[in-house]
Coordinates of C-alpha atoms and ligand atoms in Angstrom, one line a residue:
X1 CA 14.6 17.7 18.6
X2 CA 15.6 15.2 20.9
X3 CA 13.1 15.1 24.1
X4 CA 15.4 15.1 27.3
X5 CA 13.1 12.0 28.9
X6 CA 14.9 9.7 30.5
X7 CA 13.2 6.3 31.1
X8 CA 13.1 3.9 33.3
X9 CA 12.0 0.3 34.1
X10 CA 10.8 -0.1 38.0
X11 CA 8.4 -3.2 39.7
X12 CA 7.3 -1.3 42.8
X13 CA 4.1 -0.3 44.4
X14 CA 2.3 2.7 43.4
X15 CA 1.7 3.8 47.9
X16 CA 5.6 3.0 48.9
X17 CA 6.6 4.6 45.5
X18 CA 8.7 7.6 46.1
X19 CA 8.7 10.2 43.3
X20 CA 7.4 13.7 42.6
X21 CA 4.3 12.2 40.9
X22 CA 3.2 8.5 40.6
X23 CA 0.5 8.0 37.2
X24 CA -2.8 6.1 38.1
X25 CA -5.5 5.0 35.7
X26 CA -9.4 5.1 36.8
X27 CA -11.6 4.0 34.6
X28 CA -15.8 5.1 34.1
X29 CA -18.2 4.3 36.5
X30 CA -16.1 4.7 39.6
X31 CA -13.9 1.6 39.0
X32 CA -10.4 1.9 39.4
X33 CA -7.3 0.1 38.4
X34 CA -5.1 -1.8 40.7
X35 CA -2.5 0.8 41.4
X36 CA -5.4 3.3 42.3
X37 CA -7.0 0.9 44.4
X38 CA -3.7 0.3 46.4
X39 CA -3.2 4.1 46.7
X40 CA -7.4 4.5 47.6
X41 CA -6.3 1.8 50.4
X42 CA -3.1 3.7 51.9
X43 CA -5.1 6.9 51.7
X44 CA -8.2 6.1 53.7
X45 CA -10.1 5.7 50.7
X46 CA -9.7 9.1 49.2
X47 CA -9.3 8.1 45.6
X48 CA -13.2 6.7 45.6
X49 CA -14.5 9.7 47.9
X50 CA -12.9 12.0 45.0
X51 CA -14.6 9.5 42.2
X52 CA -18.0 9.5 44.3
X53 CA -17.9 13.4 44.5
X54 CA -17.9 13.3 40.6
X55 CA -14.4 15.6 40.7
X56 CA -12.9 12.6 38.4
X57 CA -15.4 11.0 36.3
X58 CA -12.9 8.3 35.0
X59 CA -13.6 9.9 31.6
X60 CA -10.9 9.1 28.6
X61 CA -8.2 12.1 29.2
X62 CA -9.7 13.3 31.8
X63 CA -7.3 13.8 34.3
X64 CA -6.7 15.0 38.3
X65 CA -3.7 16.3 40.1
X66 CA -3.7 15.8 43.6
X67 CA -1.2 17.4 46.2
X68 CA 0.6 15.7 49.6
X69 CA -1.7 12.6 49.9
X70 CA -1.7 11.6 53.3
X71 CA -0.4 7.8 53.6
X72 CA 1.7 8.1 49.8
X73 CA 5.4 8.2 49.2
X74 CA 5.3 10.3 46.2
X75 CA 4.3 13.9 46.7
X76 CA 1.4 14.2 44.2
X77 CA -0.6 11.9 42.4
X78 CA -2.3 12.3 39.2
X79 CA -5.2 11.0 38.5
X80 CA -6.1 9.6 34.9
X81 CA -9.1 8.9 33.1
X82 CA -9.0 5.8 30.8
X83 CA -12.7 5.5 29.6
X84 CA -14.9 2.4 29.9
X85 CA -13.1 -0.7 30.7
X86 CA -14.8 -2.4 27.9
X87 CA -13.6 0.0 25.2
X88 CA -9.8 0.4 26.6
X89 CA -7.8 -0.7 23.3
X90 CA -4.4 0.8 22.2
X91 CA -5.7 3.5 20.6
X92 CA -7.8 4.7 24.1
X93 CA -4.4 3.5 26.2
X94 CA -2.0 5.7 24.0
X95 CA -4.6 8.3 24.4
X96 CA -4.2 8.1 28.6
X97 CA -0.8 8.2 28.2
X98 CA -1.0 11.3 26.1
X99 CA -3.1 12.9 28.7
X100 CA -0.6 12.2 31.7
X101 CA 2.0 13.7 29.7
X102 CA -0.3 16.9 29.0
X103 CA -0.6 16.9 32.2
X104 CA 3.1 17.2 33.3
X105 CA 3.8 19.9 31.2
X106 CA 5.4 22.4 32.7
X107 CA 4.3 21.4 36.1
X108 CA 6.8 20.9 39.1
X109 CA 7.4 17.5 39.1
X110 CA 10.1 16.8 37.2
X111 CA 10.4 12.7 37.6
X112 CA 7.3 10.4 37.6
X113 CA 6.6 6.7 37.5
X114 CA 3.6 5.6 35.5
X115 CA 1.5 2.4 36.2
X116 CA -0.9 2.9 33.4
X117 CA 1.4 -0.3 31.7
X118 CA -0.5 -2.3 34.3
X119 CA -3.6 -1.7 32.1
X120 CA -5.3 -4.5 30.4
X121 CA -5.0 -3.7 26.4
X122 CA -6.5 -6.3 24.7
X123 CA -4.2 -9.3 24.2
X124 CA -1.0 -6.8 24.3
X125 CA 2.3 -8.3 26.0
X126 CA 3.9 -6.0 28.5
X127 CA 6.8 -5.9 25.8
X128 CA 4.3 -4.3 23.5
X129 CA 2.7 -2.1 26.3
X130 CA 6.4 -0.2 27.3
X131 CA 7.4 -0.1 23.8
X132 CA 3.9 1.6 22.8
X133 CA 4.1 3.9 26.0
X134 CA 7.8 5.4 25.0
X135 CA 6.7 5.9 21.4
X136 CA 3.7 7.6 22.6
X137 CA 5.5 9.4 25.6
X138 CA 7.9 10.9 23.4
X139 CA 5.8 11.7 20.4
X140 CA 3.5 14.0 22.8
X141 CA 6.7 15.4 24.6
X142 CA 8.2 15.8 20.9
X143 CA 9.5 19.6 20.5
X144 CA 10.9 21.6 17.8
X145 CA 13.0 24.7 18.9
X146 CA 16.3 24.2 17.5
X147 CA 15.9 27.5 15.7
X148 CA 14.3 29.9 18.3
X149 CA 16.1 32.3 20.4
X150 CA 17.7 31.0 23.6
X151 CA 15.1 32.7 25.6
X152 CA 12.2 31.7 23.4
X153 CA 13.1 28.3 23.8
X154 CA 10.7 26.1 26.2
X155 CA 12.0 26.1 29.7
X156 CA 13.7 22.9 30.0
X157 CA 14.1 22.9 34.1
X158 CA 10.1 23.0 34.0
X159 CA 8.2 19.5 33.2
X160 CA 9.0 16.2 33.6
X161 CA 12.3 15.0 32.5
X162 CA 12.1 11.6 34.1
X163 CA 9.6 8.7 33.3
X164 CA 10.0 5.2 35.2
X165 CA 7.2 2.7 33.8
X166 CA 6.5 0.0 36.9
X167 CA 5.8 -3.1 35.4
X168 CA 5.3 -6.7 37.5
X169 CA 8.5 -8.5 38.5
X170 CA 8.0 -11.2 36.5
X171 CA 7.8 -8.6 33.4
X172 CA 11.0 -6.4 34.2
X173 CA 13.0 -8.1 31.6
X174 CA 10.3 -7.6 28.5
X175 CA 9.6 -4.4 29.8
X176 CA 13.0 -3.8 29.0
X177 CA 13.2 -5.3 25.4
X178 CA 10.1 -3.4 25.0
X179 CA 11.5 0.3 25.9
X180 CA 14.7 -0.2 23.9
X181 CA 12.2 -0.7 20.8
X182 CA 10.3 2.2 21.8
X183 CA 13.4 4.4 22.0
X184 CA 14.3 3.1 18.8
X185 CA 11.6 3.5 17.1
X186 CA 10.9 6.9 18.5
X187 CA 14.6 8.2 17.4
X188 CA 13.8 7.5 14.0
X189 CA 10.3 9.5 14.0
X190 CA 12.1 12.3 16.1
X191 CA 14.8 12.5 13.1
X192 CA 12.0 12.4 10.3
X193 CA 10.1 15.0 12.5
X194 CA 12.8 17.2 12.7
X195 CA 14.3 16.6 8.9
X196 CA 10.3 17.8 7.9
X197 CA 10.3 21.2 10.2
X198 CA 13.5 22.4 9.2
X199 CA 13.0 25.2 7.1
X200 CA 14.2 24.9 3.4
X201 CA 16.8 27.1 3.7
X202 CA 18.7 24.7 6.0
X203 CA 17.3 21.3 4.9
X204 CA 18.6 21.5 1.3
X205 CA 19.3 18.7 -0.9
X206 CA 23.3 18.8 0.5
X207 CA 22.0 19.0 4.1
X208 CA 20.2 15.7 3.3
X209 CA 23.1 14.0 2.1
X210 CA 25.6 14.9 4.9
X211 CA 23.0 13.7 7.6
X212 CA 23.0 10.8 5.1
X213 CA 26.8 10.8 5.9
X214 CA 27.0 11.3 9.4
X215 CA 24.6 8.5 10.6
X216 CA 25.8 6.0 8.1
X217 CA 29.5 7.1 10.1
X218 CA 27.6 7.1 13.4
X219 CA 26.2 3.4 12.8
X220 CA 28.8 1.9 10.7
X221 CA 26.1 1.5 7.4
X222 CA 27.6 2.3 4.3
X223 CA 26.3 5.8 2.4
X224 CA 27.1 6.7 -1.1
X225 CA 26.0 10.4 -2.6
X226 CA 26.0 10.7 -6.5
X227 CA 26.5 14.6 -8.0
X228 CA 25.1 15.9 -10.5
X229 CA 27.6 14.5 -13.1
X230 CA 27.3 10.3 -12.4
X231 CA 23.2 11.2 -12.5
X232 CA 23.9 12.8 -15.9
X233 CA 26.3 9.8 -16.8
X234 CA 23.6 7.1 -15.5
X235 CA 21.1 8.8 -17.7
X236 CA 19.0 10.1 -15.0
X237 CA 17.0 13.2 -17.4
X238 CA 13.6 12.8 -15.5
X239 CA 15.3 13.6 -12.3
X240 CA 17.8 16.5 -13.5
X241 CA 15.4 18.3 -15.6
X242 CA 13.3 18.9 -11.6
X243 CA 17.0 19.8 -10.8
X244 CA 18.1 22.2 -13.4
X245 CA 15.9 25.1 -12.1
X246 CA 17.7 25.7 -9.0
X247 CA 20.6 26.4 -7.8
X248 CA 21.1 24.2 -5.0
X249 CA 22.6 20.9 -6.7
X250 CA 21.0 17.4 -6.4
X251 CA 22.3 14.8 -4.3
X252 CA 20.8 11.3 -5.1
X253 CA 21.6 9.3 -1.5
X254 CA 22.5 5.4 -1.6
X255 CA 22.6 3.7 2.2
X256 CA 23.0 0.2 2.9
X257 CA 22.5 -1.2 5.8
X258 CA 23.0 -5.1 5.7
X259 CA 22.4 -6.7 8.7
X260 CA 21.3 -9.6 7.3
X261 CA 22.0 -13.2 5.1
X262 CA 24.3 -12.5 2.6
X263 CA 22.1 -14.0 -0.2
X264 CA 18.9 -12.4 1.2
X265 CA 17.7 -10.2 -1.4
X266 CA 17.0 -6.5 -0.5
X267 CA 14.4 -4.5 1.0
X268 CA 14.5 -1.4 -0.9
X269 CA 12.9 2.2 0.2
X270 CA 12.7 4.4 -2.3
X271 CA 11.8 8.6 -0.4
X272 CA 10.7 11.8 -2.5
X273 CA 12.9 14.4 -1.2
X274 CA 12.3 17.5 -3.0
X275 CA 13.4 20.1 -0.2
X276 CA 10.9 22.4 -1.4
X277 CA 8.2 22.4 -4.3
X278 CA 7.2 25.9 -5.7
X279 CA 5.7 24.2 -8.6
X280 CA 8.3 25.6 -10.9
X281 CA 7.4 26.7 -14.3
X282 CA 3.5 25.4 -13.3
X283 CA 3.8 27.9 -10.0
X284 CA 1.7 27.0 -7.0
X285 CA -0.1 29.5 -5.4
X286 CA 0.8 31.0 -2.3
X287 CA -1.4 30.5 -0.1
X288 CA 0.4 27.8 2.7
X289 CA 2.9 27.6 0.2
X290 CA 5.5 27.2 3.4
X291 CA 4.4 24.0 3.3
X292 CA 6.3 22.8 0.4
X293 CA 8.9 22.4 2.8
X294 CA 7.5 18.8 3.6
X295 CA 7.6 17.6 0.4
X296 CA 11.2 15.6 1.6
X297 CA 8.8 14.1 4.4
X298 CA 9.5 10.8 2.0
X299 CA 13.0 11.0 2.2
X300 CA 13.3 11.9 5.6
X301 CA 10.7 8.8 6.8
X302 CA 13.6 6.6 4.9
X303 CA 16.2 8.6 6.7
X304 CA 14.2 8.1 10.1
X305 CA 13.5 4.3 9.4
X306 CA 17.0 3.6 8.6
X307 CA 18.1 5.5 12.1
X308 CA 15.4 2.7 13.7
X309 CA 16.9 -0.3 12.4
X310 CA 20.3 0.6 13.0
X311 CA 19.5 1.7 16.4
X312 CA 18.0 -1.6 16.9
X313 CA 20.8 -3.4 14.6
X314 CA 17.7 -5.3 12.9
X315 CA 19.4 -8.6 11.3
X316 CA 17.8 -7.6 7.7
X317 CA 19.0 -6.1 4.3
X318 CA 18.0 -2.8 3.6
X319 CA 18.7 -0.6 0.7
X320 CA 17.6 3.4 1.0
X321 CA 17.7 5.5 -2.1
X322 CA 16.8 9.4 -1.9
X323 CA 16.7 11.3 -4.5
X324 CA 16.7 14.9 -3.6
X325 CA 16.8 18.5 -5.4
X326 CA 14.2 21.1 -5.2
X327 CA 11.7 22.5 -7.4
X328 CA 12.0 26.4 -8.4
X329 CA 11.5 28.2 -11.6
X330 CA 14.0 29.8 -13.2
X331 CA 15.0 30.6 -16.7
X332 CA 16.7 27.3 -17.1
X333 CA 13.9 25.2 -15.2
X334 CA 11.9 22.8 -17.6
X335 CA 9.3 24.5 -19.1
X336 CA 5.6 22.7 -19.3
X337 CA 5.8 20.9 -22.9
X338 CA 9.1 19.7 -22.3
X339 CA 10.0 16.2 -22.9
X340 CA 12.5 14.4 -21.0
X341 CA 14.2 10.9 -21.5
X342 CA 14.2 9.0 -18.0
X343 CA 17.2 6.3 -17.0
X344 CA 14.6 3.6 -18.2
X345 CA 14.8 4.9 -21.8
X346 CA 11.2 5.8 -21.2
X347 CA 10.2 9.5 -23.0
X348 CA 8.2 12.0 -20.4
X349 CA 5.8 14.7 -21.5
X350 CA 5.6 17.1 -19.0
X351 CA 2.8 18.4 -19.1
X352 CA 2.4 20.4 -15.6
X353 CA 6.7 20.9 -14.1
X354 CA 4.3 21.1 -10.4
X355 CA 4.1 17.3 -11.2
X356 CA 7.7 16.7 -10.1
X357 CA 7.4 14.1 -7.3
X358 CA 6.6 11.4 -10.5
X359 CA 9.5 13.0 -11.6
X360 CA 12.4 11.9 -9.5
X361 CA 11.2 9.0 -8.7
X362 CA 11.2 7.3 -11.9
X363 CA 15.0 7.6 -12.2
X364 CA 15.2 6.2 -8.4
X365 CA 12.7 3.1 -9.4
X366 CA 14.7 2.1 -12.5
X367 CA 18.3 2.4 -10.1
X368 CA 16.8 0.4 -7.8
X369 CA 16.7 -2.6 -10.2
X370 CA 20.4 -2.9 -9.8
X371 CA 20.0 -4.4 -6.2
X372 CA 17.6 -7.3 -7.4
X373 CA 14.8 -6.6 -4.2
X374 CA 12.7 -8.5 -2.8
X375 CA 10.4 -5.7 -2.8
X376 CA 10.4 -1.9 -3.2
X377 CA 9.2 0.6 -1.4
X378 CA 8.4 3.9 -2.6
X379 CA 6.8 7.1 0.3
X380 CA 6.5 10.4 -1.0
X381 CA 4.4 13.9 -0.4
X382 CA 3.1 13.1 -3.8
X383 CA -0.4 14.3 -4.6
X384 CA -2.9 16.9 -3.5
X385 CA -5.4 14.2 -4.8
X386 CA -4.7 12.1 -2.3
X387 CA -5.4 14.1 0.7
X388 CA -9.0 15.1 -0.9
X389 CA -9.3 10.9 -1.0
X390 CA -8.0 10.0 2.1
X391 CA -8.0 12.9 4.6
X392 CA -5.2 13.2 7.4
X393 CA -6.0 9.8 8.7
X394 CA -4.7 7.4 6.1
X395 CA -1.8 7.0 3.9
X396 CA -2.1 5.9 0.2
X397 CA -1.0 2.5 -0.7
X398 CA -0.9 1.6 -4.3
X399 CA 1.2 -2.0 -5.4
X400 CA 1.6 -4.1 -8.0
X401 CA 1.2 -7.0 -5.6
X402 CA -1.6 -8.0 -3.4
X403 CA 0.3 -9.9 -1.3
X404 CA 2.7 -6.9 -0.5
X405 CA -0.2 -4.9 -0.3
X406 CA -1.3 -6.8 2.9
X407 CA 1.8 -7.0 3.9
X408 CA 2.0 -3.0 4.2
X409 CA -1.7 -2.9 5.3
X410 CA -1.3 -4.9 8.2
X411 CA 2.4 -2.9 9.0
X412 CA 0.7 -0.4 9.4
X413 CA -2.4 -1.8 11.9
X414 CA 0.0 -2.9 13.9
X415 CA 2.1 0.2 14.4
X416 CA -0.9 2.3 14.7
X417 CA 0.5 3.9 11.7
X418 CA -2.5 2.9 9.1
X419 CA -2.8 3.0 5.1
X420 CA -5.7 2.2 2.8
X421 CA -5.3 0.1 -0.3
X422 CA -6.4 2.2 -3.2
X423 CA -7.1 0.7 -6.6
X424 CA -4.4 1.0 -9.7
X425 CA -6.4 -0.7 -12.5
X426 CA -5.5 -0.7 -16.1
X427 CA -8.4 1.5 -16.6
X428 CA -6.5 4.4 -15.6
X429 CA -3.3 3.5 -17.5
X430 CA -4.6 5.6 -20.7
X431 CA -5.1 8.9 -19.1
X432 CA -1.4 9.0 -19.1
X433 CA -1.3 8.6 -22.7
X434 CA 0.9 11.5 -24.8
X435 CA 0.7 13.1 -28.7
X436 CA 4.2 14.0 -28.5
X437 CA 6.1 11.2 -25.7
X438 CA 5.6 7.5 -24.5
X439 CA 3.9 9.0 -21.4
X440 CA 2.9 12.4 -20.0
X441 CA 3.5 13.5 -16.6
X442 CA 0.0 14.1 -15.3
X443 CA -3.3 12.1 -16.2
X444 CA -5.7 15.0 -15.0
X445 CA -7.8 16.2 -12.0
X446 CA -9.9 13.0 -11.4
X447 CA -8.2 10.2 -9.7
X448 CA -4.9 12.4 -9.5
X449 CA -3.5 10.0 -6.9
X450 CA -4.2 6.9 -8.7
X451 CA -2.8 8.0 -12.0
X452 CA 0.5 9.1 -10.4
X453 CA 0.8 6.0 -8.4
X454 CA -0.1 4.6 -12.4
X455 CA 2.5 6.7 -13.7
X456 CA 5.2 5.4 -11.2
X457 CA 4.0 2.0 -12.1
X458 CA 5.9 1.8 -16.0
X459 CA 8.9 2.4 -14.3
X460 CA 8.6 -0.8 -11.3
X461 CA 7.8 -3.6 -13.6
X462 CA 10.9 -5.8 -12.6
X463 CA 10.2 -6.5 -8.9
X464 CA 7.1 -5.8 -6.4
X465 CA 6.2 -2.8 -5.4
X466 CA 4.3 -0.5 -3.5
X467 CA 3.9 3.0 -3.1
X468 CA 2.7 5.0 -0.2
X469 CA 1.4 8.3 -0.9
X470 CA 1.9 10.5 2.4
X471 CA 0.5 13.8 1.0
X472 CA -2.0 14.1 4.0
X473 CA -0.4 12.1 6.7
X474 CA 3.8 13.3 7.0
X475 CA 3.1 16.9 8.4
X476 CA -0.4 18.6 9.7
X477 CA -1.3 21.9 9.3
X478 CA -2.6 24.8 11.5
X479 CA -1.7 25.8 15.1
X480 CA 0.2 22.2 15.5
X481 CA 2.0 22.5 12.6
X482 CA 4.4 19.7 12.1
X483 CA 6.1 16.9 10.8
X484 CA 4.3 13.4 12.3
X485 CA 7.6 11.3 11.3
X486 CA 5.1 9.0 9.7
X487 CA 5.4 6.7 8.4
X488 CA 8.5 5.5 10.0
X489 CA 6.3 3.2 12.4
X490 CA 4.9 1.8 9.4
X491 CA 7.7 1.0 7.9
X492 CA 9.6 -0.5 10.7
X493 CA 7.1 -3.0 11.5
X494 CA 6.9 -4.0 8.0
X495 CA 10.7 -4.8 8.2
X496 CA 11.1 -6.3 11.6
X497 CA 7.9 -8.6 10.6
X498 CA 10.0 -9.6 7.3
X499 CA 13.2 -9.9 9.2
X500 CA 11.2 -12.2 12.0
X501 CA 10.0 -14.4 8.9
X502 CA 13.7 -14.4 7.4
X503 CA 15.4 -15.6 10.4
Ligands
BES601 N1 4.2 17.9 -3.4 C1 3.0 18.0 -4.2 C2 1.9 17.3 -3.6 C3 1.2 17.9 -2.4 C4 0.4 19.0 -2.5 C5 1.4 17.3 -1.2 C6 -0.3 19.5 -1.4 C7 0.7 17.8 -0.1 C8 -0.1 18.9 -0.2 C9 3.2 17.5 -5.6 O1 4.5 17.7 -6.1 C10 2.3 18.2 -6.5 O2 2.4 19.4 -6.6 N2 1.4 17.5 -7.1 C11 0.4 18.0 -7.9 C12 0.2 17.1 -9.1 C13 -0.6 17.7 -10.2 C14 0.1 18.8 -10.8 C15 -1.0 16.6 -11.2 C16 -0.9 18.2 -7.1 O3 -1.2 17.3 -6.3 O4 -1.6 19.2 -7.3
MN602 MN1 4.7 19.6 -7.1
ZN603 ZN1 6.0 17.9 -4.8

């Protein structure tokens, strides 16, 4: 849901700053940053007694409230590790942040100004600095309780609803440019978050398609939703015979949003959004089944990135397909054995119906030709396989061009938001093979990611592509469960850095 944070740009010291709490960094072995040095100086030199004393050890995270300082504006202070000065890169300054914001929760001061952006990161501009900081901010302030009872719902009077981020004078007007990108960017991972934790029953295939609707109304992009009956009419089997076990219908969502030359050829994202995945016929197991409600984590991350670049009216052209049904079994689903004729002309086995992602796509990939891209872009929750690769860390990248490949790889460095190039050799074409179809729906337990990226791969031979297999990284599991509205930051910086070259 949306975080109620309201933010702020401000260029003023952190002694003479007058707010419930001002944000200092220290760092290990008793040395501390500017601000706290300025604060140390107005306070008699508490802030290196406390250091000295070994109450804050300047760890990373560590962190230290501290109550009516005597010479300081603001009536607290807090205190925040950041780790040895040496080692403070973005990943150890979004981790500060994190841990002020921790620390704020459900405390009593409701506004704060931060000076961590005064921070050294490496090389980083302050642009970079506030953009990263509101990301971050609002990621760990991110909650979802749209659905709870009013009075289960997490106080909103309590915690801090107000951030300002002091910058230098001479940054004021980056800073800016940089927290309108944050806030973009952030908006978009909020709406993939949210899309992800809303339980199937709400997030269905037509609940996709009229939040399709409404932002395309909202930012003046143009949205298209084909039933069932032009899917059947453009050939679309692959994807209908998913469709045909339940009785929610499929939507297949078309947004445009072309912001930039008219004769620049198309960006196009391509998201899995199967609402929920019981398997069908090939029934999961039920353990963590719940989960299955992710499995439209592609879609919504297209969804997301598209609310990003509108937000930030990125002068690019962008095409989002989504096609979207869920999985269930029922005594008209498609039975294991079945074979299918996809929009390419292309005959499926199906060999396992729990295989479904593959799918749905195909019909997507082969529509997408129609808006001759300059590359294509496919994310889905599409393999078990690729979470027993890759862990939670890193999303799957499979393409048909190196070049793209580096293009996502880097994207994704950038943004903090990384993938890891996995191989799609010929090799592994043949495990696809089929007795009875021109290709079978599963090649197999080994290298189960690689042969559905494969698999995808007979259906994207017109144009460059890539496709990023999110199985491990759109949602984590356990106590936190949750969407991670990855990877929208990904794909954002992969567009602006496209748009930047274009224009
Ligand atoms: N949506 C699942 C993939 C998945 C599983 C994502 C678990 C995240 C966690 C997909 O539709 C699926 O069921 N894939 C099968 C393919 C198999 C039948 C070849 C899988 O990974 O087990
Ligand atoms: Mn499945
Ligand atoms: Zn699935």
């Amino acid at each position: 849901m949306k975080s109620s944070m309201e933010f702020s740009i401000k260029n003023g010291t952190a002694a003479k700053e007058l707010s419930d709490c001002v944000i200092v960094g220290v760092y290990e072995a008793q040395k501390l940053s500017n601000s706290a040095q300025i604060i140390d100086a107005a306070s008699a030199g508490l802030i290196a007694n406390i250091v000295k004393r070994g109450d804050m050890d300047g760890k990373l995270e560590a962190t230290l409230m501290l109550h009516n300082v005597s010479g300081i504006a603001s009536e607290r202070v807090l205190l925040v590790g950041l780790g040895k000065e040496a080692d403070f890169t973005e990943k150890q300054f979004c981790k500060a942040v994190r841990a002020s914001m921790k620390a704020l929760t459900n405390g009593g001061a409701s506004k704060a100004t931060t000076f961590l952006a005064e921070l050294a990161v490496m090389k980083l501009s302050a642009k970079r600095k506030v953009s990263l900081m509101a990301e971050t901010v609002l990621d760990a302030t991110y909650k979802f309780d749209a659905i709870k009872k009013k009075d289960d719902k997490a106080e909103t009077n309590k915690g801090l609803s107000a951030l300002a981020i002091n910058v230098t004078d001479t940054e004021v007007s980056e800073a800016k440019a940089g927290l309108a990108d944050g806030l973009a960017l952030a908006a978009g991972v909020s709406l993939a978050k949210d899309l992800g934790n809303l339980p199937p029953n709400v997030c269905t295939p037509t609940y996709l398609a009229e939040q399709a609707l409404a932002m395309g109304k909202t930012f003046g992009f143009k949205v298209e939703v084909l039933e069932r009956d032009a899917l059947e009419k453009l050939g679309m089997g692959s994807f209908l015979a998913v469709a045909q076990g339940s009785e929610e219908p499929p939507k297949f969502i078309i947004m445009q949003h072309l912001k930039g030359q008219k004769d620049q050829k198309p960006v196009v994202l391509v998201g899995k959004g199967i609402t929920f995945d019981t398997g069908g016929i090939s029934l999961k197991p039920g353990a963590e089944m719940d989960e299955m409600k992710y499995d439209m984590c592609g879609a919504a991350s297209v969804l997301g990135t598209f609310k990003t670049i509108a937000t930030m009216d990125l002068a690019f052209n962008v095409i989002g397909v989504i096609p979207t049904c869920e999985n269930m079994p029922d005594g008209r689903a498609t039975r294991p054995g079945d074979v299918l004729t996809s929009m390419s002309g292309l005959t499926i086995e199906v060999l396992n119906t729990d295989a479904e992602g593959r799918l749905i796509l195909c019909d997507a990939l082969t529509y997408a030709e129609r808006f001759e891209p300059s590359a294509v872009v496919d994310i889905a929750t599409l393999t078990g396989a690729c979470v027993i690769a890759l862990g939670h860390h890193a999303t799957g990248l499979f393409s048909n061009n190196d070049h793209l490949a580096k293009e996502l790889l880097k994207a994704g460095e950038t943004a903090l938001d990384r993938a890891w190039h996995m191989p799609m050799w010929d090799d592994y074409q043949p495990l696809l093979d089929s007795n009875f179809a021109d290709i079978a729906n599963i090649g197999g337990r080994a290298g189960g990611s690689i042969t559905a990226a494969c698999f995808l791969s007979r259906f994207t031979k017109k144009y460059d592509w890539a496709h990023l297999d999110i199985a491990g990284t759109a949602w984590v599991s356990g106590k936190a469960k949750g969407g991670t509205g990855r990877p929208v930051p990904l794909l954002t910086e992969f567009l602006v850095a496209r748009a930047n070259k274009s224009n």
